[in-house]
Structures are given as C-alpha cells and as structure tokens.
Tab-separated table of C-alpha atoms in Angstrom:
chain	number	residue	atom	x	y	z
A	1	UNK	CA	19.052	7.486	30.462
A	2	UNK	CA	17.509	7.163	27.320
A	3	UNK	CA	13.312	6.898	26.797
A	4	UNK	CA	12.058	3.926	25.914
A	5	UNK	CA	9.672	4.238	22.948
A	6	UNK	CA	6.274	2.756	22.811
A	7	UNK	CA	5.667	1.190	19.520
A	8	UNK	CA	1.905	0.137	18.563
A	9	UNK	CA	1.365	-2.457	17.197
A	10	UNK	CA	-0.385	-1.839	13.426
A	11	UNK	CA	-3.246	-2.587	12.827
A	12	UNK	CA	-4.483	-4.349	9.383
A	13	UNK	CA	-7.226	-2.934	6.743
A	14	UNK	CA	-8.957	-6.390	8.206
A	15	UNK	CA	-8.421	-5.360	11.888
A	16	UNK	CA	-9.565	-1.756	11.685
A	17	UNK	CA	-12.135	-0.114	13.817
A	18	UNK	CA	-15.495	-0.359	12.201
A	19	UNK	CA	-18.439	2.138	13.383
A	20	UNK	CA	-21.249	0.118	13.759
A	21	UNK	CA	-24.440	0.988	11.858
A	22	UNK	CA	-27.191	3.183	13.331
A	23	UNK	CA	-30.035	0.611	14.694
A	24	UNK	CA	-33.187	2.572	12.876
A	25	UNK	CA	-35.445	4.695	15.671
A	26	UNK	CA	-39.135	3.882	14.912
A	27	UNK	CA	-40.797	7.327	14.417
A	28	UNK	CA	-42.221	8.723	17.854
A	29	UNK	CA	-46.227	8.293	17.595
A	30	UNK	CA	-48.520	11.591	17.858
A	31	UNK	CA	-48.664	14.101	20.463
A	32	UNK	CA	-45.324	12.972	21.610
A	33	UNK	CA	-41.914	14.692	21.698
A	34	UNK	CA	-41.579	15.324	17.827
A	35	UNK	CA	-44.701	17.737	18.149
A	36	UNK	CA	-43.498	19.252	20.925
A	37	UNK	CA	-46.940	19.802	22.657
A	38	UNK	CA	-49.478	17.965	24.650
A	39	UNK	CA	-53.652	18.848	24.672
A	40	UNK	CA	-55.001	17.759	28.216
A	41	UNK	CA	-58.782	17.773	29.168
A	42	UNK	CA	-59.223	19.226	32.889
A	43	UNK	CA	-62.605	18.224	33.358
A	44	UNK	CA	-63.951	15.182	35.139
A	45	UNK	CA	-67.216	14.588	33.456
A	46	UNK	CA	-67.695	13.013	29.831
A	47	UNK	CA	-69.792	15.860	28.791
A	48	UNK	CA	-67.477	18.843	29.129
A	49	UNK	CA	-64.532	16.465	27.102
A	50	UNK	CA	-66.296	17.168	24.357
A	51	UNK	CA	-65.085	20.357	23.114
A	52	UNK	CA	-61.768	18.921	23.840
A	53	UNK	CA	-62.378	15.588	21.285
A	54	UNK	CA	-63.338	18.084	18.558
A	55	UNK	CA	-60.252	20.215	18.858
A	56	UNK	CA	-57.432	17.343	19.173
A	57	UNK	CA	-59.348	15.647	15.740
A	58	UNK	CA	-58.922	19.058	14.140
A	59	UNK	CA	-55.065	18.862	15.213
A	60	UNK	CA	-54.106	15.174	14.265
A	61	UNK	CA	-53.492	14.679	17.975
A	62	UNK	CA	-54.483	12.801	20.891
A	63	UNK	CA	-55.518	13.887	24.213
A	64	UNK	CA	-53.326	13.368	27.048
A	65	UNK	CA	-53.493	10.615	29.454
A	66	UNK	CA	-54.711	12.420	32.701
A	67	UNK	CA	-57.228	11.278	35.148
A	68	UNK	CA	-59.068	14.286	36.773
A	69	UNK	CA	-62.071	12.568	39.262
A	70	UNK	CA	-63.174	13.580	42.831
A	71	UNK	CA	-62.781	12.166	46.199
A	72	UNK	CA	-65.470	10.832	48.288
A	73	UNK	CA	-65.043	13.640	50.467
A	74	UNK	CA	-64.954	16.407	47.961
A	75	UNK	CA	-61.575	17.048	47.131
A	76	UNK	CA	-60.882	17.041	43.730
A	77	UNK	CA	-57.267	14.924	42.799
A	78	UNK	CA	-55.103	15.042	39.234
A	79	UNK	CA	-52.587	12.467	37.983
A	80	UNK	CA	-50.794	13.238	34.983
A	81	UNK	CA	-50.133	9.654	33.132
A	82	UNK	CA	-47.167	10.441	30.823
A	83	UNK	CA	-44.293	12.720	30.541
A	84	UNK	CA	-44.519	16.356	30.163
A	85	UNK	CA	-41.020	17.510	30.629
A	86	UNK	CA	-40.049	20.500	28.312
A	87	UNK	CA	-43.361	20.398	25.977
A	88	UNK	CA	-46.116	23.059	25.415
A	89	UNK	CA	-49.056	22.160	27.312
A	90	UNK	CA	-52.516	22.886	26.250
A	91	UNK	CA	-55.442	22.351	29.123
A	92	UNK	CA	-58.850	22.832	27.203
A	93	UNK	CA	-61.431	23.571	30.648
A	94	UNK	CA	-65.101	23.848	29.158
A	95	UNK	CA	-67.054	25.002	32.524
A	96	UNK	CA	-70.488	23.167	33.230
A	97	UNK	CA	-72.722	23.982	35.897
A	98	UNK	CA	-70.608	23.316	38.689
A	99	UNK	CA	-68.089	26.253	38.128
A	100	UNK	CA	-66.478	25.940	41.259
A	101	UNK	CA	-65.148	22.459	40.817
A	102	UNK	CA	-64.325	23.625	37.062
A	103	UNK	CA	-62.173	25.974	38.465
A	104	UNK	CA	-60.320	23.622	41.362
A	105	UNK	CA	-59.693	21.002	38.105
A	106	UNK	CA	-58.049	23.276	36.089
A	107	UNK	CA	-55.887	24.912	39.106
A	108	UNK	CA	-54.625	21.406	40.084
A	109	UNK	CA	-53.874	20.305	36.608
A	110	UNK	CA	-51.953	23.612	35.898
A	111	UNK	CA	-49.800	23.382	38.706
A	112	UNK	CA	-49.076	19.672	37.943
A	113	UNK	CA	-48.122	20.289	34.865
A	114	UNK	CA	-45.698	23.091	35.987
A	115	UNK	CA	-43.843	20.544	39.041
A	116	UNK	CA	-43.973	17.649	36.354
A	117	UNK	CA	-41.182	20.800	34.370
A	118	UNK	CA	-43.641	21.322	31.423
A	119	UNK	CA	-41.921	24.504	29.281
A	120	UNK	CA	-44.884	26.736	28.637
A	121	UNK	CA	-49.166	25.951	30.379
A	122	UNK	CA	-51.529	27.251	28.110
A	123	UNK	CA	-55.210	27.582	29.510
A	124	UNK	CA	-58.127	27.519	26.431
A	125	UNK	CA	-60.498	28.354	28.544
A	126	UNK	CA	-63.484	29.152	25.902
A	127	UNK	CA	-65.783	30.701	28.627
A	128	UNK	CA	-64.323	32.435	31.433
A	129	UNK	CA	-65.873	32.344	34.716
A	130	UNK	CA	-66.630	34.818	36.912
A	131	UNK	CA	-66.540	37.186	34.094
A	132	UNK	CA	-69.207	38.869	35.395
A	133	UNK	CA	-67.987	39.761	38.570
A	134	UNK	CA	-65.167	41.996	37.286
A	135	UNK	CA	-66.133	45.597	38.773
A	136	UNK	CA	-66.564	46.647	42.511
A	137	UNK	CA	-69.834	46.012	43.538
A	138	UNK	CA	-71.090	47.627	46.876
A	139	UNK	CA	-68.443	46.152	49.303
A	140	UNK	CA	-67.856	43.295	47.594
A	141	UNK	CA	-64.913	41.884	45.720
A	142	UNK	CA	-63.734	41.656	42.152
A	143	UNK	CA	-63.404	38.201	41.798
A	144	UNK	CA	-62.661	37.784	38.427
A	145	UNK	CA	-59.476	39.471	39.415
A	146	UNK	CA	-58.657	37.052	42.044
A	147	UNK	CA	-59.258	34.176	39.615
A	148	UNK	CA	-56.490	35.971	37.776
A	149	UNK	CA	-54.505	35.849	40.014
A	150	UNK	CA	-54.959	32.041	41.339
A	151	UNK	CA	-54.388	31.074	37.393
A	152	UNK	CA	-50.702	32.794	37.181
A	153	UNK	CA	-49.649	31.344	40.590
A	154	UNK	CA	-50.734	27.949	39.735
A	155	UNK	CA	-48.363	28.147	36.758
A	156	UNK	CA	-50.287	29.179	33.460
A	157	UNK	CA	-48.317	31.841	30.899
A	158	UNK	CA	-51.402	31.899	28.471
A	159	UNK	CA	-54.596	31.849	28.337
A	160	UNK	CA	-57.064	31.025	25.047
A	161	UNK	CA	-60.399	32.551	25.509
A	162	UNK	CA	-63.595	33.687	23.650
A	163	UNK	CA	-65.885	37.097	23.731
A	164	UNK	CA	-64.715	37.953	27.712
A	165	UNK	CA	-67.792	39.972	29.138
A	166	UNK	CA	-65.540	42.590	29.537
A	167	UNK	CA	-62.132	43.199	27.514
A	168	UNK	CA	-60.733	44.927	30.064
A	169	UNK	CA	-60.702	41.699	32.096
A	170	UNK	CA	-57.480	41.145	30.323
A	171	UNK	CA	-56.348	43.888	32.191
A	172	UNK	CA	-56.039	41.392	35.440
A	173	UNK	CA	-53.549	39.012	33.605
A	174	UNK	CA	-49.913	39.433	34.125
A	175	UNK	CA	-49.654	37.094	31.284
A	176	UNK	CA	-50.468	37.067	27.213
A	177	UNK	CA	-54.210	37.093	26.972
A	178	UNK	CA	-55.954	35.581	23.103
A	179	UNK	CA	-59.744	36.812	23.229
A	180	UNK	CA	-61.276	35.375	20.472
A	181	UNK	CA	-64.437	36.322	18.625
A	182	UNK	CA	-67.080	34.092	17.615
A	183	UNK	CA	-69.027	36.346	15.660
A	184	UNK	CA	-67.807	35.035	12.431
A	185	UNK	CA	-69.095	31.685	13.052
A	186	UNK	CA	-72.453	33.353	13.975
A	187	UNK	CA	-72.511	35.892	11.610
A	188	UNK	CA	-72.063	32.434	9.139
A	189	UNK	CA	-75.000	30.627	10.430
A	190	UNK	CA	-77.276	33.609	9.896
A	191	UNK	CA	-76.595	34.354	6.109
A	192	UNK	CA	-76.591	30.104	5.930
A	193	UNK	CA	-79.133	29.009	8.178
A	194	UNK	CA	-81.702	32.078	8.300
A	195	UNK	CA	-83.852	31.924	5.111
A	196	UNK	CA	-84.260	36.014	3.907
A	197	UNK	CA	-81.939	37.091	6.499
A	198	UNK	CA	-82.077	40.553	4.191
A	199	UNK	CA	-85.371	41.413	5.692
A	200	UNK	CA	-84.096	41.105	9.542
A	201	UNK	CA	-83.132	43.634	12.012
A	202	UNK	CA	-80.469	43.423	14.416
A	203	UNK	CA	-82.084	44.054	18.016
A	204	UNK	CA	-80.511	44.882	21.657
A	205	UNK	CA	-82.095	44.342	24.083
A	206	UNK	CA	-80.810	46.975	26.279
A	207	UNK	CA	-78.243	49.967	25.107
A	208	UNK	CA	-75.306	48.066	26.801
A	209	UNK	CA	-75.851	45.523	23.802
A	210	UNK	CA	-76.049	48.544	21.650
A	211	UNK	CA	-72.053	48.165	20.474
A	212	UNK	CA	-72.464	44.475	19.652
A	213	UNK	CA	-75.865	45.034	17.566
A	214	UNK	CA	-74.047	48.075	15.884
A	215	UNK	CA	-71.742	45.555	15.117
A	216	UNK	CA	-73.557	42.525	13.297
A	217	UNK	CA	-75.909	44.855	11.519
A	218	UNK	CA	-72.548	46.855	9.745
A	219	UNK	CA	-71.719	43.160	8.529
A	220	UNK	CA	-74.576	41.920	7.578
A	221	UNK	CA	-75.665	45.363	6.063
A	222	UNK	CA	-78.905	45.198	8.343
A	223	UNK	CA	-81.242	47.477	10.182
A	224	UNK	CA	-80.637	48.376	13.952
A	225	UNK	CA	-83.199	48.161	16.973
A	226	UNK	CA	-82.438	49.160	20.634
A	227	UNK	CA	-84.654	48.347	23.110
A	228	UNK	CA	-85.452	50.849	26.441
A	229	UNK	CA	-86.991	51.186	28.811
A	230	UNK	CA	-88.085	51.068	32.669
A	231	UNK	CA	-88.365	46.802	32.276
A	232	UNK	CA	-84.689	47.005	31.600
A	233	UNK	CA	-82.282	46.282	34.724
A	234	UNK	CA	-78.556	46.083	33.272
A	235	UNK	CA	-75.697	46.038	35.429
A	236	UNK	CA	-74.850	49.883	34.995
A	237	UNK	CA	-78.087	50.301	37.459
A	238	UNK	CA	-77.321	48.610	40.144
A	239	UNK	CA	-77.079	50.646	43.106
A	240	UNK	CA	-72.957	50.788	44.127
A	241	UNK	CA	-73.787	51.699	47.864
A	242	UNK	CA	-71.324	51.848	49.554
A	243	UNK	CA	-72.060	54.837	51.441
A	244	UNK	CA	-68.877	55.993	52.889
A	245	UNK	CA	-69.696	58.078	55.417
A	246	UNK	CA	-72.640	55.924	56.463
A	247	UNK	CA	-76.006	57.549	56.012
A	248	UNK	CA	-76.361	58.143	59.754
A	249	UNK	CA	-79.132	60.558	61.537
A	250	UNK	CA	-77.235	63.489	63.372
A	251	UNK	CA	-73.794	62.877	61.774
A	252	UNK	CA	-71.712	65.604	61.468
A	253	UNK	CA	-71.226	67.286	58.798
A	254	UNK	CA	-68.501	70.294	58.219
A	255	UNK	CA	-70.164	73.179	58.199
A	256	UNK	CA	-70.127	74.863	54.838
A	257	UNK	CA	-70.032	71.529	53.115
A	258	UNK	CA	-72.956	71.150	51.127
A	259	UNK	CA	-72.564	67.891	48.652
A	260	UNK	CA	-74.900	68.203	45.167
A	261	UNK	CA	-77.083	64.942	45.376
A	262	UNK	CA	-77.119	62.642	42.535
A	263	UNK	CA	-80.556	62.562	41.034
A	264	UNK	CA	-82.430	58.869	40.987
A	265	UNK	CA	-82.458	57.553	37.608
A	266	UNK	CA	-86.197	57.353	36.368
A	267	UNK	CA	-86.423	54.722	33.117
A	268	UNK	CA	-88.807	56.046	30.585
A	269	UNK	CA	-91.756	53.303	29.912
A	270	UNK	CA	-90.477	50.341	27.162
A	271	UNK	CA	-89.501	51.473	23.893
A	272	UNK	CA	-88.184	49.911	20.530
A	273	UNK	CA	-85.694	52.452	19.047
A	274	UNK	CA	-86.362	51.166	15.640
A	275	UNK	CA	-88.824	49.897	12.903
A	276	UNK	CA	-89.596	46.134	13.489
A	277	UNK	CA	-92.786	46.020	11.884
A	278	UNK	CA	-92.691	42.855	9.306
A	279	UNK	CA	-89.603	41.645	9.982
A	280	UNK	CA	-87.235	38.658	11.663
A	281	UNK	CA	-85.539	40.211	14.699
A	282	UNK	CA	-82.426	38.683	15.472
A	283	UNK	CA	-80.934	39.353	19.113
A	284	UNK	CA	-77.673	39.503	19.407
A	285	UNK	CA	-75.239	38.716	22.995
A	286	UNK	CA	-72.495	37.432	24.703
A	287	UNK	CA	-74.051	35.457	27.189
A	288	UNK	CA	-77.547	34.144	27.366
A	289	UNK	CA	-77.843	32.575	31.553
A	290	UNK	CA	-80.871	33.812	32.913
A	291	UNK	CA	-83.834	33.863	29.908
A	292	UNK	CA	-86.347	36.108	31.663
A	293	UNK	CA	-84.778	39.354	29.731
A	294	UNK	CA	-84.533	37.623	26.553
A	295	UNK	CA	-88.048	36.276	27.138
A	296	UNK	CA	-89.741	39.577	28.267
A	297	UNK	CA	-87.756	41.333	24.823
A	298	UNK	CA	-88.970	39.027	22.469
A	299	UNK	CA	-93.313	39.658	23.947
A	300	UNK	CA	-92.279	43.050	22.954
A	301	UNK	CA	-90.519	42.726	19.706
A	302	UNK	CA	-93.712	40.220	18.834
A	303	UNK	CA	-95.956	43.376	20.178
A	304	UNK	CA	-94.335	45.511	17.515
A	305	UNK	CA	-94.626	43.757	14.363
A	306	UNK	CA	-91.961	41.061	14.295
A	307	UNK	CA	-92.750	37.805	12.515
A	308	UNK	CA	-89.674	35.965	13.467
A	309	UNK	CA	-87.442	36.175	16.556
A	310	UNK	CA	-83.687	35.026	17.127
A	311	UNK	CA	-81.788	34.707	19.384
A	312	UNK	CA	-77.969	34.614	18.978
A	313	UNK	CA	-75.207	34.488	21.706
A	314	UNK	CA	-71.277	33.216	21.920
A	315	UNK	CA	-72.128	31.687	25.999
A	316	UNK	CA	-75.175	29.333	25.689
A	317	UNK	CA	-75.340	28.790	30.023
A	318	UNK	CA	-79.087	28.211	30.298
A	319	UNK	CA	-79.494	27.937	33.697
A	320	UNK	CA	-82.297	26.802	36.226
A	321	UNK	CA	-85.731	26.692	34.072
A	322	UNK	CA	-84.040	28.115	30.854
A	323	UNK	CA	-85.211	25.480	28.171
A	324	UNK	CA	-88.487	25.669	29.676
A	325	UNK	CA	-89.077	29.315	29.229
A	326	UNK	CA	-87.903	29.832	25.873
A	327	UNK	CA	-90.172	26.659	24.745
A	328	UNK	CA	-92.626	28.434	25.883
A	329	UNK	CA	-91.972	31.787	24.710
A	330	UNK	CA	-92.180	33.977	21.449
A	331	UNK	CA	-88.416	32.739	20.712
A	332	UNK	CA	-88.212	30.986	17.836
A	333	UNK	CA	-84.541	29.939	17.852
A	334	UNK	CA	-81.777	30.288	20.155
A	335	UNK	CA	-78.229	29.606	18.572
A	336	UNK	CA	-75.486	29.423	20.615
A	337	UNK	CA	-71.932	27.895	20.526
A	338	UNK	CA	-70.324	24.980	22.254
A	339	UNK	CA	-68.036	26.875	24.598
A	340	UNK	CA	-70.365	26.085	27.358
A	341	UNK	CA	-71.710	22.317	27.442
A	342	UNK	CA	-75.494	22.837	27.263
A	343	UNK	CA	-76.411	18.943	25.520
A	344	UNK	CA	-79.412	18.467	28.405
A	345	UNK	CA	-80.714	21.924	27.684
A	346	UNK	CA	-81.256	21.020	23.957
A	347	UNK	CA	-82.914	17.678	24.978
A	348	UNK	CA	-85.209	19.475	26.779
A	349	UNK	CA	-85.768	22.328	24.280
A	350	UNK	CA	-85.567	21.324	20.354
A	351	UNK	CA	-85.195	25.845	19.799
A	352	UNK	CA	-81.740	25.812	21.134
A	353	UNK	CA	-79.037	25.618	18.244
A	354	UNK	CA	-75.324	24.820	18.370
A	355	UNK	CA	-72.766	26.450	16.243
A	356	UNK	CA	-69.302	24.634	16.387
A	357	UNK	CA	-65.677	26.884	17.630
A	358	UNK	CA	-63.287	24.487	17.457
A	359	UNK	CA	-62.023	25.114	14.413
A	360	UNK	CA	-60.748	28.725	15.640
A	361	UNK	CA	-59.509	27.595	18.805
A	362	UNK	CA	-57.280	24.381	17.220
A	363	UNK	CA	-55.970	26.823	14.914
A	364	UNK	CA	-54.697	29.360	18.139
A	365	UNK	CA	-53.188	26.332	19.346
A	366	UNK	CA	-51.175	25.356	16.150
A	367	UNK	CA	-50.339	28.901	15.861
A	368	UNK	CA	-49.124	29.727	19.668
A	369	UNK	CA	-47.203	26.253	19.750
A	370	UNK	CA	-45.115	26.959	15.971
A	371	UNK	CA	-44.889	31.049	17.084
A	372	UNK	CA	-46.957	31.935	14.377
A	373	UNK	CA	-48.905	35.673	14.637
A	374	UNK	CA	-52.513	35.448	15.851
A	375	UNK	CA	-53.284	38.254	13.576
A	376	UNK	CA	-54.978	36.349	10.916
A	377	UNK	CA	-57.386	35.001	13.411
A	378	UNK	CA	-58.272	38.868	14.571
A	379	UNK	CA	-58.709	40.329	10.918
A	380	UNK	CA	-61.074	42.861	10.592
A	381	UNK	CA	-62.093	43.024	14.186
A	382	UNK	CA	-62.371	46.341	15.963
A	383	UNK	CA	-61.977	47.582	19.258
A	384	UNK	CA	-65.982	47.481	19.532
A	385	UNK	CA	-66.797	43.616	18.743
C-alpha cells in the first residue's frame, strides 16, 4: 500500500516565526555574581568591623550581609543573609580582646560558608592568634598548630595574614599561606612622620629582635643597638622541663652512664650593644602586649644618652594597664598598625599611633580573587624580615 505523504502547510513571509527580542538584564549591583567574590566581617562587635569597612571602600565593594551575635547562654550563632553559591569568599577576622570568641566567629562563619557551596574561603586574618604558642613548651601543647588544624576542617583553603611571630607557623597549614609584611608602611611613617630620622638608631630590645632591627636599619641606612642583659627574659629562656626520666632521689641509673649536665645560663648585667648617646632610638617589633619590657628598655636607652624614644610594632595588643604605663614612661611614641583594634587604648593614651594596612591587604584580595602573582606585594623582602 502506498504512504501517504504529509504535506505542510506553507507558511507566508507575514506568518513566519519571529524570535522575540532580548528583554534588557539590568546590570547585577556590586559584590554580586559579576565580581565573583563576597568580603564578610566575622566579628560581632562594631569595633573590630572596622578594618573590614576600610578594605571593602578600597575594593568598590560592599560587605556581606551576615549577622554574627551571641546567645544569652554563650554560644556564639552565624546566619549568612544572601547567596554564596560558587563565589570566592573573603572573611576579614580582626581579633579583640576576647580571642576565644574571635576564634569560635570565624570557625562558624567558615564552615557556613562552605555548606552554603561557596567555591574557594579565604581567611584575612591580619593578626593570628595563638601565634605565640607555636613550640612545645614543658608538657604542654602547640596550640597554634591545633588552630591550624580547626581552620582547614572548618573549610578555609587560604589564609591572608601579617608578620606571623614565627614563619614557620606556616609550616602547620595544609593550605596556601600569604604572610604579609608591614614594614613598608612603618618604615613610611618614620622617614614621614619622624622629624631627623637620620640621626636615630634602630634598637632591640633583646637579640631575638636582633634580625628585625638588622633589618629596618639596612633600609633606612641607620645605626644598630642591641640590648642584653640579665633584665632580659625572652622566650628562648624559659626552662623546657620536661624531665623525662623524672628527677627522682634513688632512681636508677645504668651503670656506666654518666650524662654531661647542661650548664645554667648566667645573663651578664644590662648592656646597650651600641652608641645611643644623642640620638632618637626607635624600637622596632612584631608585637607590643605586655609593656613592662618595652618600658624597662626605654629607662635604659634614656640612661644612655637617648633624647627621643620610639616605639614601632606591626601587633598593637596593649593589654591590661598598657596605656597607662607607657603614659607614664620614657616612651615618647608608640606606632602601631590597625591589625589589632586598640581605639580605647589610644583614648586612654594620646602616645599610641596608628598606621593604616588596608591598602596591602585589599590589594591580596583583588589579586588572589583575579589569580594574579602575589609577588609584587613581597618585593624586596628577605627571608629575615
């Protein structure tokens, strides 16, 4: 039987399909999908936001709509307001006083941020806490490693940091680690802000500051001073004792064994390795906390000549009765940057200077987020700064 054919009916040039017009898309607004990358502020008090206000205005962006508070009974709880899927995400933690809370905000936020299926968590954490507790100390822990630890399981791949107590602390990451420097912005505010810088000396006020002093006085074409001496108590000294086998009367030892004891370290009495005499001493560190050694360094530095005495570090934490005891001191100035919120300390004491970071650490961000190099932000810095 023969197949029936299927005609179609034509169709006229009036009758023909038309493909409607593209309705125009209004552009998407900032820090939305076109940029391709959110900043977030972990912290639940107005005064540690701060930072975070100065680097979104340096980027053209907004900062996300979080809301980061605590419970009545302690917890601490984090609601992300707006989509995150598939972006970079930036979480800028300043840490205040309370470091523990600090630390709870930004684990929360980081690991919802990584359910809510945001592509890459980026921590700028300017000052890192628990830096100081990154070697074994008698049987204690290295906590700084755990934090490590806590951070990659709560589902950061980055971290954005400044001047880390100890490099090697990047060591504990399993994940890229940027430690920036501020010493540019410092080394700025000295030739700007210190009138004839060209007759100071760059002081440390122990030898473990040595390699940062070395530092600041190659730059700046300066003289060096180290101080030592027996009212010096750095970190190196402190006893490790652990004592394994205990230090028990009678204990048995194998015979013929006959361990060399380690002499106890006798400090020779306080000494300024270095000419002073007549000029501004600027002391240089990473973190200023506790003032009493800063304090007790600049009675001596005054002792030996020095007209003028600064003091300059990245960390401005200023603990407990800080701005009280450098009002009252020798110190002169103390110049510090904003990773560390320290706006009551300066009420209280009208020495304490701020020098601004955000500038580096909104450019890291622009860089990491297009996968530009970081390089240009590390130029001429050496292993030792």
């Amino acid at each position: 039987m023969p197949k029936k054919l299927l005609l179609l009916p034509q169709l006229s040039a009036s009758s023909a399909f038309r493909i409607p017009r593209a309705r125009p898309v209004p552009p998407p607004a900032m820090n939305a999908a076109r940029t391709g990358y959110r900043v977030f502020s972990a912290n639940s008090t107005a005064a540690c936001t701060e930072l975070a206000k100065r680097i979104t205005e340096r980027l053209g962006a907004e900062l996300g709509k979080s809301v980061v508070y605590q419970e009545t009974n302690g917890e601490t709880r984090v609601e992300i307001k707006e989509s995150v899927r598939g972006q970079d995400i930036f979480i800028i933690q300043t840490i205040p006083r309370d470091v523990n809370t600090a630390v709870m905000e930004l684990l929360i936020m980081a690991y919802a941020l990584k359910t809510a299926c945001a592509r890459n968590i980026i921590g700028v954490i300017p000052y890192f806490p628990y830096s100081k507790q990154s070697k074994m100390r008698k049987r204690g822990s290295i906590v700084c490693k755990l934090l490590a630890s806590m951070l990659a399981k709560a589902g950061l791949t980055h971290i954005i940091t400044m001047d880390l107590h100890q490099k090697e602390i990047q060591g504990f990451f399993s994940f890229p680690v940027d430690n920036l420097r501020a010493s540019p912005f410092l080394l700025q505010y000295i030739q700007e802000e210190i009138p004839n810088y060209r007759n100071a000396v760059i002081v440390a006020k122990s030898p473990d500051a040595a390699k940062r002093a070395q530092s600041y006085a190659e730059r700046l074409r300066l003289g060096l001073a180290v101080i030592h001496g027996e009212a010096q108590c750095t970190e190196l000294d402190m006893d490790d004792g652990r004592h394994s086998p205990p230090m028990v009367k009678n204990a048995t030892v194998h015979p013929g064994l006959e361990l060399p004891l380690m002499m106890a370290k006798e400090k020779p009495p306080i000494t300024v390795v270095g000419d002073v005499g007549g000029r501004i001493a600027i002391i240089v560190d990473d973190i200023i906390d506790d003032v009493e050694s800063f304090v007790a360094a600049a009675e001596i530095l005054k002792e030996r000549g020095a007209y003028k005495i600064y003091v300059m570090a990245t960390h401005g934490i200023l603990s407990a009765e800080a701005p009280r005891l450098i009002e009252e001191s020798s110190v002169d100035e103390v110049v510090v940057t904003n990773t560390v919120p320290h706006e009551v300390q300066k009420l209280q004491c009208p020495k304490i200077k701020t020098v601004d970071i955000s500038l580096i650490l909104s450019e890291a961000i622009r860089r990491i987020h297009n996968g530009e190099s970081m390089a240009y932000l590390f130029r001429n810095i050496t292993v030792d700064d």
